[in-house]
PDB file of C-alpha atoms in Angstrom:
ATOM      1  CA  MET Q   1     -24.930   0.667 -11.963  1.00 47.00           C
ATOM      2  CA  PRO Q   2     -23.391  -1.547  -9.205  1.00 54.00           C
ATOM      3  CA  LEU Q   3     -21.638   0.458  -6.493  1.00 54.00           C
ATOM      4  CA  LYS Q   4     -18.467  -1.638  -6.774  1.00 53.00           C
ATOM      5  CA  SER Q   5     -18.046  -0.483 -10.384  1.00 48.00           C
ATOM      6  CA  LEU Q   6     -17.920   3.213  -9.402  1.00 55.00           C
ATOM      7  CA  ASN Q   7     -14.493   4.837  -9.131  1.00 53.00           C
ATOM      8  CA  THR Q   8     -14.797   8.546  -9.945  1.00 65.00           C
ATOM      9  CA  THR Q   9     -16.536  11.479  -8.337  1.00 69.00           C
ATOM     10  CA  SER Q  10     -18.773  11.965 -11.367  1.00 75.00           C
ATOM     11  CA  SER Q  11     -19.837   8.311 -11.401  1.00 75.00           C
ATOM     12  CA  PHE Q  12     -20.564   8.382  -7.668  1.00 72.00           C
ATOM     13  CA  TYR Q  13     -22.607  11.562  -8.050  1.00 69.00           C
ATOM     14  CA  ALA Q  14     -24.506  10.112 -11.011  1.00 77.00           C
ATOM     15  CA  ALA Q  15     -25.370   7.054  -8.922  1.00 74.00           C
ATOM     16  CA  SER Q  16     -26.530   9.125  -5.948  1.00 77.00           C
ATOM     17  CA  LEU Q  17     -30.154   9.487  -4.907  1.00 80.00           C
ATOM     18  CA  GLU Q  18     -31.973  12.415  -3.356  1.00 89.00           C
ATOM     19  CA  PRO Q  19     -31.659  12.470   0.464  1.00 87.00           C
ATOM     20  CA  ILE Q  20     -34.475  10.629   2.211  1.00 89.00           C
ATOM     21  CA  SER Q  21     -36.282  11.218   5.490  1.00 91.00           C
ATOM     22  CA  GLN Q  22     -35.134   9.863   8.824  1.00 90.00           C
ATOM     23  CA  GLU Q  23     -38.213   7.621   8.904  1.00 91.00           C
ATOM     24  CA  ALA Q  24     -37.322   6.137   5.522  1.00 92.00           C
ATOM     25  CA  GLU Q  25     -33.727   5.605   6.654  1.00 91.00           C
ATOM     26  CA  HIS Q  26     -34.964   3.879   9.797  1.00 92.00           C
ATOM     27  CA  GLU Q  27     -37.068   1.475   7.749  1.00 93.00           C
ATOM     28  CA  LEU Q  28     -34.245   0.760   5.295  1.00 92.00           C
ATOM     29  CA  ALA Q  29     -31.778   0.202   8.147  1.00 92.00           C
ATOM     30  CA  ILE Q  30     -34.025  -2.436   9.684  1.00 93.00           C
ATOM     31  CA  ARG Q  31     -34.316  -4.179   6.317  1.00 93.00           C
ATOM     32  CA  MET Q  32     -30.541  -3.947   5.885  1.00 92.00           C
ATOM     33  CA  ILE Q  33     -29.968  -5.545   9.298  1.00 92.00           C
ATOM     34  CA  ASN Q  34     -32.280  -8.340   8.211  1.00 92.00           C
ATOM     35  CA  GLY Q  35     -30.010  -9.029   5.249  1.00 91.00           C
ATOM     36  CA  GLU Q  36     -31.580  -7.027   2.421  1.00 91.00           C
ATOM     37  CA  SER Q  37     -28.655  -5.812   0.275  1.00 90.00           C
ATOM     38  CA  GLN Q  38     -30.843  -3.471  -1.786  1.00 92.00           C
ATOM     39  CA  ALA Q  39     -31.842  -1.572   1.351  1.00 91.00           C
ATOM     40  CA  ARG Q  40     -28.157  -1.072   2.239  1.00 91.00           C
ATOM     41  CA  GLU Q  41     -27.372   0.158  -1.267  1.00 91.00           C
ATOM     42  CA  THR Q  42     -30.251   2.642  -1.139  1.00 91.00           C
ATOM     43  CA  LEU Q  43     -28.965   3.993   2.162  1.00 92.00           C
ATOM     44  CA  ILE Q  44     -25.516   4.447   0.638  1.00 91.00           C
ATOM     45  CA  ARG Q  45     -26.774   6.064  -2.572  1.00 90.00           C
ATOM     46  CA  SER Q  46     -29.048   8.485  -0.730  1.00 91.00           C
ATOM     47  CA  ASN Q  47     -26.072   9.758   1.288  1.00 91.00           C
ATOM     48  CA  LEU Q  48     -23.390   9.804  -1.427  1.00 90.00           C
ATOM     49  CA  ARG Q  49     -23.785  13.538  -2.053  1.00 90.00           C
ATOM     50  CA  TYR Q  50     -23.138  14.233   1.608  1.00 89.00           C
ATOM     51  CA  ALA Q  51     -19.924  12.183   1.525  1.00 89.00           C
ATOM     52  CA  ILE Q  52     -18.759  13.919  -1.658  1.00 88.00           C
ATOM     53  CA  LYS Q  53     -19.389  17.309  -0.044  1.00 89.00           C
ATOM     54  CA  GLU Q  54     -17.518  16.286   3.119  1.00 89.00           C
ATOM     55  CA  ALA Q  55     -14.535  15.106   1.061  1.00 87.00           C
ATOM     56  CA  SER Q  56     -13.726  18.685   0.042  1.00 84.00           C
ATOM     57  CA  LYS Q  57     -13.011  19.562   3.686  1.00 85.00           C
ATOM     58  CA  TYR Q  58     -10.035  17.234   3.880  1.00 80.00           C
ATOM     59  CA  LYS Q  59      -6.789  18.038   2.136  1.00 74.00           C
ATOM     60  CA  TYR Q  60      -3.428  16.338   2.318  1.00 68.00           C
ATOM     61  CA  GLU Q  61      -0.218  16.677   0.345  1.00 55.00           C
ATOM     62  CA  GLY Q  62      -0.237  14.203  -2.529  1.00 61.00           C
ATOM     63  CA  LEU Q  63      -3.936  13.388  -2.080  1.00 72.00           C
ATOM     64  CA  ASP Q  64      -6.092  14.425  -5.024  1.00 79.00           C
ATOM     65  CA  TYR Q  65      -9.821  15.102  -4.905  1.00 83.00           C
ATOM     66  CA  GLU Q  66     -10.769  11.695  -6.319  1.00 84.00           C
ATOM     67  CA  ASP Q  67      -8.854  10.044  -3.467  1.00 85.00           C
ATOM     68  CA  GLN Q  68     -10.524  12.344  -0.950  1.00 87.00           C
ATOM     69  CA  VAL Q  69     -13.930  11.277  -2.275  1.00 88.00           C
ATOM     70  CA  SER Q  70     -12.993   7.582  -2.124  1.00 88.00           C
ATOM     71  CA  ILE Q  71     -11.887   7.905   1.504  1.00 90.00           C
ATOM     72  CA  ALA Q  72     -15.048   9.828   2.431  1.00 90.00           C
ATOM     73  CA  ILE Q  73     -17.281   7.222   0.785  1.00 90.00           C
ATOM     74  CA  SER Q  74     -15.402   4.427   2.525  1.00 90.00           C
ATOM     75  CA  GLY Q  75     -16.172   6.205   5.797  1.00 91.00           C
ATOM     76  CA  LEU Q  76     -19.806   6.623   4.767  1.00 92.00           C
ATOM     77  CA  ILE Q  77     -20.149   2.913   4.059  1.00 92.00           C
ATOM     78  CA  ASN Q  78     -18.558   2.039   7.410  1.00 91.00           C
ATOM     79  CA  GLY Q  79     -20.978   4.420   9.079  1.00 91.00           C
ATOM     80  CA  ILE Q  80     -23.978   2.828   7.405  1.00 92.00           C
ATOM     81  CA  ASP Q  81     -22.765  -0.664   8.296  1.00 92.00           C
ATOM     82  CA  HIS Q  82     -22.551   0.453  11.944  1.00 90.00           C
ATOM     83  CA  TYR Q  83     -25.769   2.465  11.928  1.00 90.00           C
ATOM     84  CA  ASN Q  84     -28.200   1.659  14.714  1.00 89.00           C
ATOM     85  CA  PRO Q  85     -31.780   2.716  13.857  1.00 87.00           C
ATOM     86  CA  GLU Q  86     -32.773   2.432  17.526  1.00 87.00           C
ATOM     87  CA  LYS Q  87     -30.717   5.542  18.365  1.00 84.00           C
ATOM     88  CA  ASN Q  88     -33.177   7.738  16.480  1.00 82.00           C
ATOM     89  CA  THR Q  89     -30.574   9.709  14.514  1.00 86.00           C
ATOM     90  CA  LYS Q  90     -29.936  10.383  10.848  1.00 89.00           C
ATOM     91  CA  VAL Q  91     -27.459   8.227   8.958  1.00 89.00           C
ATOM     92  CA  ILE Q  92     -25.209  11.234   8.315  1.00 89.00           C
ATOM     93  CA  THR Q  93     -24.775  11.735  12.075  1.00 90.00           C
ATOM     94  CA  CYS Q  94     -23.195   8.302  12.317  1.00 89.00           C
ATOM     95  CA  ALA Q  95     -21.469   8.584   8.930  1.00 90.00           C
ATOM     96  CA  ASN Q  96     -19.838  11.885   9.832  1.00 91.00           C
ATOM     97  CA  TRP Q  97     -17.911  10.257  12.680  1.00 92.00           C
ATOM     98  CA  TRP Q  98     -16.763   7.387  10.461  1.00 92.00           C
ATOM     99  CA  ILE Q  99     -15.704   9.725   7.647  1.00 92.00           C
ATOM    100  CA  ARG Q 100     -13.558  11.716  10.076  1.00 90.00           C
ATOM    101  CA  ALA Q 101     -12.132   8.463  11.461  1.00 90.00           C
ATOM    102  CA  GLU Q 102     -11.307   7.256   7.948  1.00 90.00           C
ATOM    103  CA  PHE Q 103      -9.340  10.427   7.166  1.00 89.00           C
ATOM    104  CA  LYS Q 104      -7.631  10.331  10.568  1.00 87.00           C
ATOM    105  CA  CYS Q 105      -6.440   6.779   9.881  1.00 85.00           C
ATOM    106  CA  TYR Q 106      -5.201   7.829   6.456  1.00 83.00           C
ATOM    107  CA  TYR Q 107      -3.247  10.798   7.850  1.00 81.00           C
ATOM    108  CA  GLU Q 108      -1.713   8.746  10.657  1.00 77.00           C
ATOM    109  CA  LYS Q 109      -0.642   6.049   8.236  1.00 74.00           C
ATOM    110  CA  LYS Q 110       1.028   8.603   5.958  1.00 71.00           C
ATOM    111  CA  GLU Q 111       2.819  10.274   8.856  1.00 70.00           C
ATOM    112  CA  LYS Q 112       4.048   6.904  10.098  1.00 64.00           C
ATOM    113  CA  GLU Q 113       5.390   6.052   6.647  1.00 60.00           C
ATOM    114  CA  LYS Q 114       7.426   9.268   6.703  1.00 57.00           C
ATOM    115  CA  GLU Q 115       9.242   8.021   9.795  1.00 53.00           C
ATOM    116  CA  TYR Q 116      10.779   5.111   7.927  1.00 49.00           C
ATOM    117  CA  ASN Q 117      14.128   5.648   6.298  1.00 48.00           C
ATOM    118  CA  TYR Q 118      13.872   4.306   2.769  1.00 45.00           C
ATOM    119  CA  SER Q 119      17.630   4.668   2.256  1.00 47.00           C
ATOM    120  CA  GLU Q 120      19.644   2.745  -0.261  1.00 43.00           C
ATOM    121  CA  VAL Q 121      20.815  -0.582   1.115  1.00 44.00           C
ATOM    122  CA  THR Q 122      24.528  -0.700   1.899  1.00 50.00           C
ATOM    123  CA  CYS Q 123      25.377  -4.369   1.520  1.00 53.00           C
ATOM    124  CA  THR Q 124      24.560  -4.482  -2.182  1.00 58.00           C
ATOM    125  CA  ASP Q 125      26.429  -1.222  -2.774  1.00 57.00           C
ATOM    126  CA  GLU Q 126      29.530  -2.784  -1.256  1.00 56.00           C
ATOM    127  CA  LEU Q 127      29.108  -5.987  -3.258  1.00 57.00           C
ATOM    128  CA  GLU Q 128      28.722  -4.018  -6.480  1.00 59.00           C
ATOM    129  CA  LYS Q 129      31.861  -2.046  -5.707  1.00 57.00           C
ATOM    130  CA  TYR Q 130      33.720  -5.259  -5.078  1.00 53.00           C
ATOM    131  CA  LEU Q 131      32.366  -6.794  -8.280  1.00 54.00           C
ATOM    132  CA  ALA Q 132      33.418  -3.689 -10.217  1.00 56.00           C
ATOM    133  CA  SER Q 133      36.923  -3.974  -8.771  1.00 54.00           C
ATOM    134  CA  LEU Q 134      37.240  -7.387 -10.384  1.00 51.00           C
ATOM    135  CA  PRO Q 135      36.139  -6.820 -13.996  1.00 51.00           C
ATOM    136  CA  GLU Q 136      35.752 -10.019 -15.941  1.00 53.00           C
ATOM    137  CA  SER Q 137      38.064  -9.515 -18.900  1.00 51.00           C
ATOM    138  CA  LYS Q 138      40.891 -11.169 -20.802  1.00 52.00           C
ATOM    139  CA  SER Q 139      43.382  -8.894 -19.017  1.00 58.00           C
ATOM    140  CA  GLN Q 140      42.676 -10.516 -15.654  1.00 63.00           C
ATOM    141  CA  SER Q 141      45.341 -12.687 -14.179  1.00 70.00           C
ATOM    142  CA  PRO Q 142      44.454 -16.344 -13.558  1.00 71.00           C
ATOM    143  CA  GLU Q 143      44.366 -15.571  -9.825  1.00 71.00           C
ATOM    144  CA  ASP Q 144      41.941 -12.639 -10.284  1.00 70.00           C
ATOM    145  CA  LYS Q 145      39.743 -14.742 -12.539  1.00 71.00           C
ATOM    146  CA  ALA Q 146      39.621 -17.466  -9.907  1.00 76.00           C
ATOM    147  CA  ILE Q 147      38.701 -14.937  -7.175  1.00 73.00           C
ATOM    148  CA  TYR Q 148      36.024 -13.424  -9.414  1.00 70.00           C
ATOM    149  CA  ALA Q 149      34.558 -16.845 -10.186  1.00 74.00           C
ATOM    150  CA  CYS Q 150      34.494 -17.754  -6.480  1.00 78.00           C
ATOM    151  CA  PHE Q 151      32.812 -14.457  -5.633  1.00 74.00           C
ATOM    152  CA  LYS Q 152      30.089 -14.971  -8.244  1.00 75.00           C
ATOM    153  CA  GLU Q 153      29.527 -18.558  -7.159  1.00 77.00           C
ATOM    154  CA  SER Q 154      29.237 -17.527  -3.505  1.00 78.00           C
ATOM    155  CA  PHE Q 155      27.004 -14.571  -4.323  1.00 77.00           C
ATOM    156  CA  TYR Q 156      24.450 -16.500  -6.380  1.00 77.00           C
ATOM    157  CA  LYS Q 157      24.587 -19.494  -4.069  1.00 80.00           C
ATOM    158  CA  ASN Q 158      23.629 -17.225  -1.164  1.00 80.00           C
ATOM    159  CA  VAL Q 159      20.969 -15.408  -3.200  1.00 82.00           C
ATOM    160  CA  LYS Q 160      19.236 -18.760  -3.685  1.00 83.00           C
ATOM    161  CA  LYS Q 161      19.098 -19.215   0.096  1.00 84.00           C
ATOM    162  CA  ILE Q 162      17.000 -16.072   0.610  1.00 85.00           C
ATOM    163  CA  PRO Q 163      13.248 -16.818   1.114  1.00 87.00           C
ATOM    164  CA  ALA Q 164      11.387 -16.645  -2.206  1.00 86.00           C
ATOM    165  CA  ILE Q 165       9.536 -13.336  -1.817  1.00 87.00           C
ATOM    166  CA  GLU Q 166      12.476 -11.506  -0.233  1.00 87.00           C
ATOM    167  CA  ARG Q 167      14.741 -12.912  -2.960  1.00 85.00           C
ATOM    168  CA  THR Q 168      12.484 -11.646  -5.757  1.00 87.00           C
ATOM    169  CA  VAL Q 169      12.264  -8.180  -4.183  1.00 88.00           C
ATOM    170  CA  PHE Q 170      16.055  -8.145  -3.740  1.00 86.00           C
ATOM    171  CA  LEU Q 171      16.686  -9.091  -7.366  1.00 85.00           C
ATOM    172  CA  MET Q 172      14.156  -6.572  -8.702  1.00 86.00           C
ATOM    173  CA  TYR Q 173      15.431  -3.782  -6.482  1.00 87.00           C
ATOM    174  CA  ASN Q 174      19.029  -4.309  -7.576  1.00 81.00           C
ATOM    175  CA  GLY Q 175      18.428  -5.387 -11.162  1.00 81.00           C
ATOM    176  CA  PHE Q 176      20.149  -8.760 -10.758  1.00 77.00           C
ATOM    177  CA  CYS Q 177      19.606 -12.034 -12.638  1.00 72.00           C
ATOM    178  CA  GLY Q 178      17.899 -10.480 -15.649  1.00 74.00           C
ATOM    179  CA  TYR Q 179      15.417  -8.350 -13.684  1.00 77.00           C
ATOM    180  CA  SER Q 180      15.022  -4.727 -14.744  1.00 81.00           C
ATOM    181  CA  LYS Q 181      15.871  -2.472 -11.806  1.00 83.00           C
ATOM    182  CA  LYS Q 182      12.764  -1.133 -10.025  1.00 87.00           C
ATOM    183  CA  ASN Q 183      12.201   1.214  -7.111  1.00 89.00           C
ATOM    184  CA  LEU Q 184      10.373   0.262  -3.928  1.00 87.00           C
ATOM    185  CA  THR Q 185       7.072   1.835  -5.001  1.00 88.00           C
ATOM    186  CA  GLU Q 186       7.068  -0.115  -8.286  1.00 89.00           C
ATOM    187  CA  ILE Q 187       7.889  -3.375  -6.507  1.00 89.00           C
ATOM    188  CA  GLY Q 188       5.148  -2.823  -3.945  1.00 88.00           C
ATOM    189  CA  LYS Q 189       2.586  -2.296  -6.709  1.00 88.00           C
ATOM    190  CA  LEU Q 190       3.679  -5.475  -8.509  1.00 87.00           C
ATOM    191  CA  PHE Q 191       2.929  -7.466  -5.354  1.00 87.00           C
ATOM    192  CA  GLY Q 192      -0.222  -5.501  -4.566  1.00 87.00           C
ATOM    193  CA  LYS Q 193       1.510  -4.111  -1.469  1.00 85.00           C
ATOM    194  CA  THR Q 194       2.945  -0.810  -0.247  1.00 86.00           C
ATOM    195  CA  LYS Q 195       6.355   0.832  -0.586  1.00 85.00           C
ATOM    196  CA  GLN Q 196       6.871   0.164   3.113  1.00 84.00           C
ATOM    197  CA  TRP Q 197       6.233  -3.568   2.600  1.00 88.00           C
ATOM    198  CA  ALA Q 198       8.777  -3.683  -0.257  1.00 87.00           C
ATOM    199  CA  TRP Q 199      11.298  -1.841   1.919  1.00 88.00           C
ATOM    200  CA  TYR Q 200      10.916  -4.413   4.704  1.00 85.00           C
ATOM    201  CA  LYS Q 201      11.422  -7.284   2.241  1.00 87.00           C
ATOM    202  CA  ALA Q 202      14.467  -5.638   0.645  1.00 87.00           C
ATOM    203  CA  GLN Q 203      16.009  -4.997   4.047  1.00 85.00           C
ATOM    204  CA  ALA Q 204      15.392  -8.597   5.138  1.00 86.00           C
ATOM    205  CA  ALA Q 205      17.177  -9.866   2.026  1.00 85.00           C
ATOM    206  CA  GLU Q 206      20.026  -7.420   2.581  1.00 83.00           C
ATOM    207  CA  ARG Q 207      20.491  -8.675   6.137  1.00 82.00           C
ATOM    208  CA  PHE Q 208      20.796 -12.224   4.840  1.00 80.00           C
ATOM    209  CA  MET Q 209      23.336 -11.190   2.233  1.00 80.00           C
ATOM    210  CA  ALA Q 210      25.307  -8.972   4.627  1.00 77.00           C
ATOM    211  CA  LYS Q 211      25.740 -11.947   6.927  1.00 77.00           C
ATOM    212  CA  TRP Q 212      26.564 -14.525   4.274  1.00 73.00           C
ATOM    213  CA  MET Q 213      28.841 -12.288   2.180  1.00 73.00           C
ATOM    214  CA  ALA Q 214      30.628 -10.564   5.060  1.00 69.00           C
ATOM    215  CA  GLU Q 215      33.981 -12.122   4.189  1.00 67.00           C
ATOM    216  CA  TRP Q 216      33.866 -10.488   0.740  1.00 66.00           C
ATOM    217  CA  VAL Q 217      32.987  -6.934   1.782  1.00 57.00           C
ATOM    218  CA  ALA Q 218      34.992  -6.675   4.987  1.00 52.00           C
TER     219      ALA Q 218
END
């Protein structure tokens, strides 16, 4: 079973091998350094159980056990890729440091994300209020209809000026131009990115629109 096809704790455990001696690890590490992929995979498999055990020590709000295991194994693999057989230590000695580093990076990233204010954008709120104040109906006066038509023309003309990716995020986030309205997390996933990335793109588009549509929302 190729390692890249594993994605659950049970599948990782099933693919694991019994721990091997330091001498055997030393030999495999030398073969790995010389480019033998099978030697690297054996080193990983023979230490999977250790990584799975270490995963249980790390807990974080919103992080389930499967994610903990994935992070621990990522650290294990980094440790093996940086393992130096000349230092006369076991692989787990090196892997332990990399597993801790992997979790530390994860925690720091999550804490940093909390610092960002994913608030609703104000420019679009103001534009929607303005649009709602000019309902397109038969009861509108010719003057109101003309103002409404000019507003729509200006709005969509300026939307087209936004860079492609930012424009798509903007339209999805606000449900314009036939797009179903999506939140930042959903948009990030569609692009294979994070919520933070989607927030940056939405804010960039909003800044464009706030500048270009200022005369309408003032």
